[in-house]
Amino acid sequence: MVATSLTIDLNLNPLSTTDDTPVREVEGFFDDDDDNSFENEVDDRMACYLHRKNNENKELKEMLTGLMDSYNSLNTHVKKLMQDREELESSPKKRKFDETVQQSSWKRPKEDLPLSGIKRVYVKVDPSDKSLVVKDGYQWRKYGQKVTRDNPSPRAYYKCSFAPICPVKKKVQRSMEDDGVVVATYEGEHNHRSTMQEAAYALANEREISSSERWFNSPKLDEVLLEQMASYLSKDPNFTSEVAAAIFSKISQVDFFKKHTISYFLPPFKHAEGTKFQSLVNLGQPLMSNKHTIILMQTSQNRATRKFMDYESISQAMDGICALYERKLKDLNPAMRNITYDIQDLYNYIDGLADLSALVYDHSIQAYLPNDRQWIETECSIT
DNA sequence: CGCGTTTGACCCGCGC
DNA sequence: GCGCGGGTCAAACGCG
């Protein structure tokens, strides 16, 4: 399993992580029998590299567990506050009314909600926005609106757009206590994925299948996903837990030997609106002391040869470029068992590309800064 | 023209 | 049985 993962999934060229010499040995080209000391050295480096990745993965898991704990405690606290507030504000006269209507699903006490498959969600909204729309990742069809006796604000009734296949309904009404809060009550469980989950699954599948390379003209799932996450996270506190849970569950499934771990699920992309999402992303920063780097490459004049790769650090990006060059060498010289090259050969390869640039994430300004091929060549010589 | 929203009519359960 | 109130239906409406 380990060996398989290394062979198939690692594009990092671990050999180079501690290699200061400009002369490189192309991976897989040395003979199995003729250089055991070199192999041992490689094994050591592999083990060291894997150990580092393992530790990194542990840190990621700890971070996400911490995130979940923080969220859960905060959620509990908020629920308690809301409950206290409701109890405080209900007068003896009103209490009689509440006791009556509690028999309906709408006024059922929160403690009973989980038991009856009813979930209530408080969502912060713009007080001037009267639309009663709560974005939660699912598509809804409004089928009614009523003014209720206890609340001057109308109550909107929605069915899941997959009805009658999906039985879920929701009611949305502005909170009586706070004009800036709407209360969404959900009945039933969806028997399908949300649009958010669809995007996440598609993204995860795409990543697992295509590894590190993607075409420019592929669907912009990242952007869709990020926009949706940002939107939902900024409006629906419950969705935060779902996203966090989804991320945690996905991370747990990812083989830690694969290089695409947290950077794939929490890429440090800047988002103009998603402040809450941004804060979630920032939680990953201690693990992102490396600068996330995107390599943009066009190997020939044909625009179809455009592609991009992303890496967790500049050095890994440089390794990625070297690995591409080494693959090209291997393709050009299939009969040769050993191929060596020096840094000038690599420069020639870089210069021969139709286009090459690197976008390096700068944490201080939370944006990517472009770098030309001259800069890449310099970095290659350092790495 | 299709699809989602609006809105008045209707249904139903509950309390009196 | 009647009235009340929440929930649902479906025709009308409006928008892209």
Short mmCIF file of C-alpha atoms (C1' of nucleotides) in Angstrom, two decimals:
data_model
loop_
_atom_site.label_atom_id
_atom_site.label_comp_id
_atom_site.label_asym_id
_atom_site.label_seq_id
_atom_site.Cartn_x
_atom_site.Cartn_y
_atom_site.Cartn_z
CA MET A 1 0.00 0.00 0.00
CA VAL A 2 2.73 2.35 0.96
CA ALA A 3 4.87 1.47 -2.00
CA THR A 4 1.89 1.69 -4.34
CA SER A 5 0.98 5.10 -3.08
CA LEU A 6 4.50 6.31 -3.44
CA THR A 7 4.87 5.06 -6.94
CA ILE A 8 1.54 6.16 -8.23
CA ASP A 9 0.52 9.20 -6.30
CA LEU A 10 3.57 11.08 -5.23
CA ASN A 11 4.63 13.62 -7.76
CA LEU A 12 6.86 15.36 -5.34
CA ASN A 13 10.10 13.69 -6.19
CA PRO A 14 11.14 13.22 -2.58
CA LEU A 15 14.69 12.65 -3.69
CA SER A 16 15.12 16.29 -4.26
CA THR A 17 13.86 17.63 -0.97
CA THR A 18 17.25 17.45 0.65
CA ASP A 19 19.34 17.24 -2.44
CA ASP A 20 21.50 20.28 -2.96
CA THR A 21 23.36 19.07 -5.99
CA PRO A 22 22.28 20.40 -9.33
CA VAL A 23 22.84 17.00 -10.93
CA ARG A 24 19.90 14.71 -10.58
CA GLU A 25 19.22 11.05 -11.04
CA VAL A 26 15.98 10.37 -12.83
CA GLU A 27 13.59 8.40 -10.66
CA GLY A 28 13.31 4.71 -11.40
CA PHE A 29 16.27 4.71 -13.75
CA PHE A 30 18.89 3.15 -11.54
CA ASP A 31 19.36 -0.56 -11.68
CA ASP A 32 17.91 -2.56 -8.82
CA ASP A 33 21.08 -4.55 -8.32
CA ASP A 34 24.00 -2.29 -8.97
CA ASP A 35 23.73 0.44 -6.32
CA ASN A 36 22.45 -0.70 -2.96
CA SER A 37 24.00 2.15 -1.00
CA PHE A 38 22.20 4.64 -3.15
CA GLU A 39 18.98 2.73 -2.72
CA ASN A 40 19.43 2.73 1.05
CA GLU A 41 19.99 6.43 1.00
CA VAL A 42 16.84 6.84 -1.03
CA ASP A 43 14.93 4.64 1.40
CA ASP A 44 16.11 6.78 4.30
CA ARG A 45 15.02 9.91 2.58
CA MET A 46 11.69 8.33 1.71
CA ALA A 47 11.17 7.29 5.31
CA CYS A 48 12.11 10.75 6.50
CA TYR A 49 9.78 12.34 4.01
CA LEU A 50 6.92 10.03 4.87
CA HIS A 51 7.49 10.67 8.56
CA ARG A 52 7.21 14.39 7.96
CA LYS A 53 4.02 13.92 5.96
CA ASN A 54 2.63 11.67 8.63
CA ASN A 55 3.25 14.30 11.29
CA GLU A 56 1.75 16.94 9.09
CA ASN A 57 -1.34 14.82 8.62
CA LYS A 58 -1.64 14.35 12.37
CA GLU A 59 -1.46 18.10 12.84
CA LEU A 60 -4.18 18.55 10.28
CA LYS A 61 -6.42 16.09 12.02
CA GLU A 62 -5.79 17.72 15.38
CA MET A 63 -6.56 21.11 13.93
CA LEU A 64 -9.83 19.92 12.45
CA THR A 65 -10.80 18.15 15.65
CA GLY A 66 -10.13 21.38 17.49
CA LEU A 67 -12.21 23.25 14.98
CA MET A 68 -15.08 20.84 15.48
CA ASP A 69 -14.83 21.09 19.25
CA SER A 70 -14.80 24.86 19.12
CA TYR A 71 -17.77 24.88 16.83
CA ASN A 72 -19.75 22.45 18.97
CA SER A 73 -19.11 24.36 22.18
CA LEU A 74 -19.98 27.63 20.49
CA ASN A 75 -23.11 26.12 19.01
CA THR A 76 -24.19 24.80 22.39
CA HIS A 77 -23.55 28.18 23.94
CA VAL A 78 -25.57 30.01 21.29
CA LYS A 79 -28.46 27.56 21.63
CA LYS A 80 -28.45 28.03 25.40
CA LEU A 81 -28.46 31.81 25.01
CA MET A 82 -31.35 31.67 22.55
CA GLN A 83 -33.27 29.39 24.87
CA ASP A 84 -32.67 31.63 27.87
CA ARG A 85 -33.76 34.60 25.85
CA GLU A 86 -37.00 32.93 24.77
CA GLU A 87 -37.78 31.97 28.35
CA LEU A 88 -37.06 35.46 29.63
CA GLU A 89 -39.17 37.20 27.03
CA SER A 90 -42.25 35.02 27.21
CA SER A 91 -44.77 36.72 29.56
CA PRO A 92 -47.17 34.62 31.69
CA LYS A 93 -50.01 35.50 29.28
CA LYS A 94 -47.98 34.51 26.27
CA ARG A 95 -46.78 31.37 27.98
CA LYS A 96 -50.38 30.10 27.94
CA PHE A 97 -50.44 30.59 24.20
CA ASP A 98 -47.12 28.90 23.72
CA GLU A 99 -48.20 25.90 25.72
CA THR A 100 -51.13 25.55 23.36
CA VAL A 101 -49.28 25.82 20.14
CA GLN A 102 -46.33 23.75 21.25
CA GLN A 103 -48.26 20.78 20.02
CA SER A 104 -47.58 21.89 16.51
CA SER A 105 -44.20 21.23 15.03
CA TRP A 106 -43.40 24.92 14.75
CA LYS A 107 -43.47 25.65 18.45
CA ARG A 108 -42.15 22.38 19.71
CA PRO A 109 -39.43 22.89 22.30
CA LYS A 110 -35.93 22.60 20.93
CA GLU A 111 -35.13 19.65 23.18
CA ASP A 112 -37.71 17.61 21.30
CA LEU A 113 -36.65 18.68 17.86
CA PRO A 114 -34.05 16.03 17.20
CA LEU A 115 -36.36 13.29 18.36
CA SER A 116 -39.06 14.32 15.92
CA GLY A 117 -36.70 14.90 13.01
CA ILE A 118 -37.27 18.63 13.22
CA LYS A 119 -34.33 20.96 13.25
CA ARG A 120 -34.43 24.66 13.94
CA VAL A 121 -31.74 26.94 12.63
CA TYR A 122 -31.15 30.57 13.47
CA VAL A 123 -29.63 32.52 10.63
CA LYS A 124 -28.24 36.01 10.81
CA VAL A 125 -29.46 38.14 7.90
CA ASP A 126 -29.59 41.72 6.81
CA PRO A 127 -32.56 43.30 8.69
CA SER A 128 -33.50 45.25 5.56
CA ASP A 129 -33.70 42.06 3.54
CA LYS A 130 -37.30 40.83 3.67
CA SER A 131 -36.89 37.98 1.21
CA LEU A 132 -36.96 35.14 3.79
CA VAL A 133 -34.42 33.20 1.80
CA VAL A 134 -32.03 30.96 3.72
CA LYS A 135 -29.24 29.48 1.64
CA ASP A 136 -28.47 26.04 3.01
CA GLY A 137 -27.14 24.17 0.01
CA TYR A 138 -30.45 22.72 -1.07
CA GLN A 139 -32.95 23.93 -3.63
CA TRP A 140 -36.40 24.83 -2.40
CA ARG A 141 -39.79 25.62 -3.93
CA LYS A 142 -41.93 28.06 -2.05
CA TYR A 143 -45.51 26.89 -1.80
CA GLY A 144 -47.07 29.26 0.63
CA GLN A 145 -46.79 32.24 2.88
CA LYS A 146 -48.85 33.09 5.94
CA VAL A 147 -49.03 35.83 8.48
CA THR A 148 -49.20 34.13 11.85
CA ARG A 149 -50.83 35.45 14.96
CA ASP A 150 -47.77 35.60 17.15
CA ASN A 151 -45.42 37.30 14.72
CA PRO A 152 -45.99 40.31 12.46
CA SER A 153 -43.48 38.91 10.02
CA PRO A 154 -44.95 36.44 7.51
CA ARG A 155 -43.92 32.80 7.54
CA ALA A 156 -42.77 31.27 4.27
CA TYR A 157 -43.31 27.59 3.47
CA TYR A 158 -40.89 25.67 1.29
CA LYS A 159 -40.70 22.15 -0.07
CA CYS A 160 -37.49 20.59 -1.31
CA SER A 161 -37.37 21.02 -5.07
CA PHE A 162 -36.91 17.24 -5.34
CA ALA A 163 -40.38 16.70 -3.85
CA PRO A 164 -42.23 14.36 -3.88
CA ILE A 165 -39.11 12.15 -3.99
CA CYS A 166 -37.60 14.15 -1.13
CA PRO A 167 -40.08 14.83 1.68
CA VAL A 168 -38.23 17.65 3.40
CA LYS A 169 -40.04 20.89 4.15
CA LYS A 170 -38.89 24.05 5.77
CA LYS A 171 -40.52 27.10 7.26
CA VAL A 172 -38.77 30.41 7.43
CA GLN A 173 -39.85 33.32 9.58
CA ARG A 174 -38.12 36.37 10.91
CA SER A 175 -37.40 36.19 14.60
CA MET A 176 -39.72 38.21 16.77
CA GLU A 177 -36.89 39.16 19.09
CA ASP A 178 -34.28 40.11 16.56
CA ASP A 179 -35.05 41.63 13.19
CA GLY A 180 -31.64 40.54 11.96
CA VAL A 181 -32.33 36.86 12.57
CA VAL A 182 -34.58 34.47 10.68
CA VAL A 183 -35.63 31.12 12.07
CA ALA A 184 -35.64 28.21 9.64
CA THR A 185 -37.37 25.03 10.75
CA TYR A 186 -36.60 21.85 8.84
CA GLU A 187 -38.80 18.77 8.83
CA GLY A 188 -37.43 15.45 7.62
CA GLU A 189 -34.15 14.34 6.13
CA HIS A 190 -32.99 14.89 2.57
CA ASN A 191 -32.55 11.66 0.64
CA HIS A 192 -30.13 13.24 -1.81
CA ARG A 193 -27.00 15.39 -1.77
CA SER A 194 -27.03 19.16 -1.59
CA THR A 195 -25.62 21.19 -4.46
CA MET A 196 -22.71 21.94 -2.16
CA GLN A 197 -22.06 18.27 -1.51
CA GLU A 198 -22.35 17.55 -5.24
CA ALA A 199 -19.66 20.10 -5.94
CA ALA A 200 -17.48 18.76 -3.15
CA TYR A 201 -17.83 15.16 -4.33
CA ALA A 202 -17.15 16.17 -7.92
CA LEU A 203 -14.13 18.11 -6.79
CA ALA A 204 -12.86 15.27 -4.64
CA ASN A 205 -13.33 12.80 -7.48
CA GLU A 206 -11.64 15.09 -9.94
CA ARG A 207 -8.69 15.50 -7.60
CA GLU A 208 -8.30 11.82 -6.92
CA ILE A 209 -8.50 10.94 -10.58
CA SER A 210 -6.36 13.63 -12.12
CA SER A 211 -3.81 13.99 -9.34
CA SER A 212 -1.89 17.20 -9.61
CA GLU A 213 -2.52 18.22 -13.16
CA ARG A 214 -5.65 19.90 -14.41
CA TRP A 215 -6.55 21.60 -17.62
CA PHE A 216 -7.40 25.24 -17.77
CA ASN A 217 -10.68 24.55 -19.49
CA SER A 218 -11.90 22.12 -16.83
CA PRO A 219 -15.02 23.13 -14.86
CA LYS A 220 -14.26 25.73 -12.23
CA LEU A 221 -15.36 23.54 -9.40
CA ASP A 222 -12.97 25.18 -6.98
CA GLU A 223 -14.54 28.54 -7.49
CA VAL A 224 -18.06 27.18 -7.29
CA LEU A 225 -17.23 25.29 -4.15
CA LEU A 226 -15.50 28.20 -2.52
CA GLU A 227 -18.26 30.64 -3.38
CA GLN A 228 -20.89 28.32 -2.04
CA MET A 229 -18.93 27.57 1.10
CA ALA A 230 -18.30 31.24 1.68
CA SER A 231 -21.93 32.07 1.12
CA TYR A 232 -23.26 29.35 3.36
CA LEU A 233 -20.73 29.79 6.07
CA SER A 234 -21.44 33.47 6.29
CA LYS A 235 -25.16 32.89 6.68
CA ASP A 236 -25.84 29.53 8.24
CA PRO A 237 -24.00 28.56 11.41
CA ASN A 238 -25.26 24.98 11.24
CA PHE A 239 -23.83 24.56 7.82
CA THR A 240 -20.43 25.33 9.25
CA SER A 241 -20.54 22.09 11.16
CA GLU A 242 -21.63 20.19 8.09
CA VAL A 243 -18.81 21.60 6.03
CA ALA A 244 -16.31 21.03 8.82
CA ALA A 245 -17.59 17.50 9.25
CA ALA A 246 -17.41 16.91 5.53
CA ILE A 247 -13.88 18.24 5.40
CA PHE A 248 -12.85 16.21 8.41
CA SER A 249 -14.41 13.07 7.05
CA LYS A 250 -12.78 13.61 3.67
CA ILE A 251 -9.40 14.33 5.20
CA SER A 252 -9.67 11.16 7.25
CA GLN A 253 -10.25 9.18 4.10
CA VAL A 254 -7.32 10.63 2.21
CA ASP A 255 -4.25 8.47 2.24
CA PHE A 256 -1.67 10.55 4.03
CA PHE A 257 0.93 9.50 1.54
CA LYS A 258 -0.82 11.48 -1.11
CA LYS A 259 0.43 14.99 -1.37
CA HIS A 260 -3.01 16.54 -1.71
CA THR A 261 -4.16 16.88 1.82
CA ILE A 262 -5.50 20.03 3.39
CA SER A 263 -4.39 22.33 0.63
CA TYR A 264 -6.96 20.76 -1.58
CA PHE A 265 -9.83 21.32 0.74
CA LEU A 266 -8.82 24.60 2.27
CA PRO A 267 -6.90 26.30 -0.49
CA PRO A 268 -5.82 29.76 0.59
CA PHE A 269 -7.82 31.43 -2.12
CA LYS A 270 -8.85 34.93 -1.32
CA HIS A 271 -12.58 35.48 -1.39
CA ALA A 272 -14.03 38.95 -1.43
CA GLU A 273 -17.20 38.14 0.50
CA GLY A 274 -16.58 34.99 2.47
CA THR A 275 -15.10 36.51 5.56
CA LYS A 276 -16.15 33.62 7.75
CA PHE A 277 -14.79 31.15 5.29
CA GLN A 278 -11.60 33.11 5.16
CA SER A 279 -11.31 32.83 8.91
CA LEU A 280 -11.75 29.09 8.61
CA VAL A 281 -9.03 28.99 6.02
CA ASN A 282 -6.78 31.02 8.25
CA LEU A 283 -6.96 28.29 10.86
CA GLY A 284 -4.83 26.29 8.52
CA GLN A 285 -2.11 28.86 8.34
CA PRO A 286 0.28 27.40 10.85
CA LEU A 287 0.40 24.45 8.50
CA MET A 288 0.81 26.73 5.53
CA SER A 289 4.04 28.36 6.51
CA ASN A 290 4.99 27.01 3.13
CA LYS A 291 3.78 29.20 0.33
CA HIS A 292 1.12 27.59 -1.78
CA THR A 293 2.37 27.78 -5.35
CA ILE A 294 0.55 27.42 -8.64
CA ILE A 295 2.61 26.70 -11.73
CA LEU A 296 1.10 27.83 -15.03
CA MET A 297 2.60 26.10 -18.00
CA GLN A 298 2.17 25.98 -21.77
CA THR A 299 4.51 23.47 -23.37
CA SER A 300 3.92 24.44 -27.01
CA GLN A 301 2.25 27.13 -29.09
CA ASN A 302 -0.91 25.04 -29.02
CA ARG A 303 -3.14 26.57 -26.35
CA ALA A 304 -4.49 23.13 -25.58
CA THR A 305 -1.16 22.33 -23.94
CA ARG A 306 -1.87 24.83 -21.21
CA LYS A 307 -2.06 23.31 -17.77
CA PHE A 308 -1.50 24.20 -14.17
CA MET A 309 -0.24 22.37 -11.11
CA ASP A 310 -0.49 23.44 -7.51
CA TYR A 311 1.96 22.66 -4.71
CA GLU A 312 2.18 23.22 -1.00
CA SER A 313 5.44 25.12 -1.21
CA ILE A 314 7.80 26.79 -3.64
CA SER A 315 10.36 24.02 -3.28
CA GLN A 316 7.75 21.39 -4.04
CA ALA A 317 6.70 23.39 -7.09
CA MET A 318 10.29 23.44 -8.27
CA ASP A 319 10.47 19.70 -7.70
CA GLY A 320 7.32 19.37 -9.76
CA ILE A 321 8.92 21.22 -12.67
CA CYS A 322 12.01 19.04 -12.39
CA ALA A 323 9.81 15.96 -12.32
CA LEU A 324 8.12 17.09 -15.54
CA TYR A 325 11.50 17.61 -17.16
CA GLU A 326 12.66 14.21 -15.95
CA ARG A 327 9.54 12.59 -17.35
CA LYS A 328 10.22 14.27 -20.66
CA LEU A 329 13.82 13.00 -20.60
CA LYS A 330 12.56 9.55 -19.85
CA ASP A 331 10.07 9.70 -22.73
CA LEU A 332 12.75 10.93 -25.10
CA ASN A 333 15.24 8.26 -24.02
CA PRO A 334 13.16 5.17 -23.22
CA ALA A 335 16.10 2.85 -23.78
CA MET A 336 18.47 4.54 -21.34
CA ARG A 337 18.62 3.13 -17.83
CA ASN A 338 20.39 6.12 -16.33
CA ILE A 339 20.00 9.70 -17.31
CA THR A 340 21.81 12.58 -15.71
CA TYR A 341 21.35 16.24 -16.38
CA ASP A 342 22.69 19.46 -15.01
CA ILE A 343 21.04 22.70 -14.10
CA GLN A 344 21.75 24.23 -17.52
CA ASP A 345 19.73 21.44 -19.16
CA LEU A 346 16.86 22.30 -16.90
CA TYR A 347 17.18 26.01 -17.78
CA ASN A 348 17.08 25.09 -21.47
CA TYR A 349 13.94 23.08 -20.88
CA ILE A 350 12.32 26.00 -19.05
CA ASP A 351 13.38 28.45 -21.74
CA GLY A 352 12.00 26.13 -24.39
CA LEU A 353 8.50 26.18 -22.95
CA ALA A 354 6.01 28.41 -24.70
CA ASP A 355 5.00 29.90 -21.40
CA LEU A 356 5.78 29.35 -17.74
CA SER A 357 4.98 31.37 -14.65
CA ALA A 358 4.41 30.80 -10.96
CA LEU A 359 1.75 32.24 -8.67
CA VAL A 360 3.00 32.24 -5.10
CA TYR A 361 0.64 32.82 -2.23
CA ASP A 362 1.65 35.63 0.10
CA HIS A 363 0.01 35.25 3.52
CA SER A 364 0.61 38.86 4.48
CA ILE A 365 -1.59 40.21 1.69
CA GLN A 366 -3.67 37.04 1.26
CA ALA A 367 -3.14 37.01 -2.47
CA TYR A 368 -1.06 35.34 -5.13
CA LEU A 369 1.94 37.14 -6.56
CA PRO A 370 3.08 36.31 -10.09
CA ASN A 371 6.67 35.32 -10.91
CA ASP A 372 8.28 34.86 -14.31
CA ARG A 373 10.43 32.00 -15.57
CA GLN A 374 13.63 33.82 -14.60
CA TRP A 375 12.48 33.67 -11.01
CA ILE A 376 11.59 29.99 -11.44
CA GLU A 377 15.06 29.21 -12.76
CA THR A 378 16.61 30.98 -9.78
CA GLU A 379 14.38 29.03 -7.40
CA CYS A 380 15.26 25.78 -9.18
CA SER A 381 18.95 26.44 -8.65
CA ILE A 382 18.35 27.11 -4.95
CA THR A 383 16.12 24.12 -4.33
"C1'" DC B 1 -42.98 29.77 -22.80
"C1'" DG B 2 -41.40 27.69 -18.68
"C1'" DC B 3 -40.61 28.04 -14.06
"C1'" DG B 4 -40.82 29.94 -9.54
"C1'" DT B 5 -43.49 33.05 -6.57
"C1'" DT B 6 -47.66 35.12 -4.85
"C1'" DT B 7 -51.94 34.95 -2.74
"C1'" DG B 8 -56.64 33.88 -1.79
"C1'" DA B 9 -59.29 29.74 -1.03
"C1'" DC B 10 -59.61 25.67 1.15
"C1'" DC B 11 -58.57 21.89 4.52
"C1'" DC B 12 -57.92 20.17 9.00
"C1'" DG B 13 -57.17 19.83 13.87
"C1'" DC B 14 -58.06 21.75 18.15
"C1'" DG B 15 -60.44 24.22 21.85
"C1'" DC B 16 -64.53 26.07 23.52
"C1'" DG C 1 -71.00 22.89 15.70
"C1'" DC C 2 -68.42 26.89 15.32
"C1'" DG C 3 -64.43 29.73 15.17
"C1'" DC C 4 -59.62 30.11 15.01
"C1'" DG C 5 -55.18 29.42 13.27
"C1'" DG C 6 -51.65 26.77 10.94
"C1'" DG C 7 -50.73 24.37 6.79
"C1'" DT C 8 -51.52 23.34 1.82
"C1'" DC C 9 -53.31 23.90 -2.79
"C1'" DA C 10 -53.55 25.85 -7.17
"C1'" DA C 11 -54.65 29.60 -10.32
"C1'" DA C 12 -52.78 33.91 -11.39
"C1'" DC C 13 -48.87 36.45 -11.96
"C1'" DG C 14 -44.23 37.97 -13.18
"C1'" DC C 15 -39.72 37.44 -14.69
"C1'" DG C 16 -35.98 35.87 -17.64
#
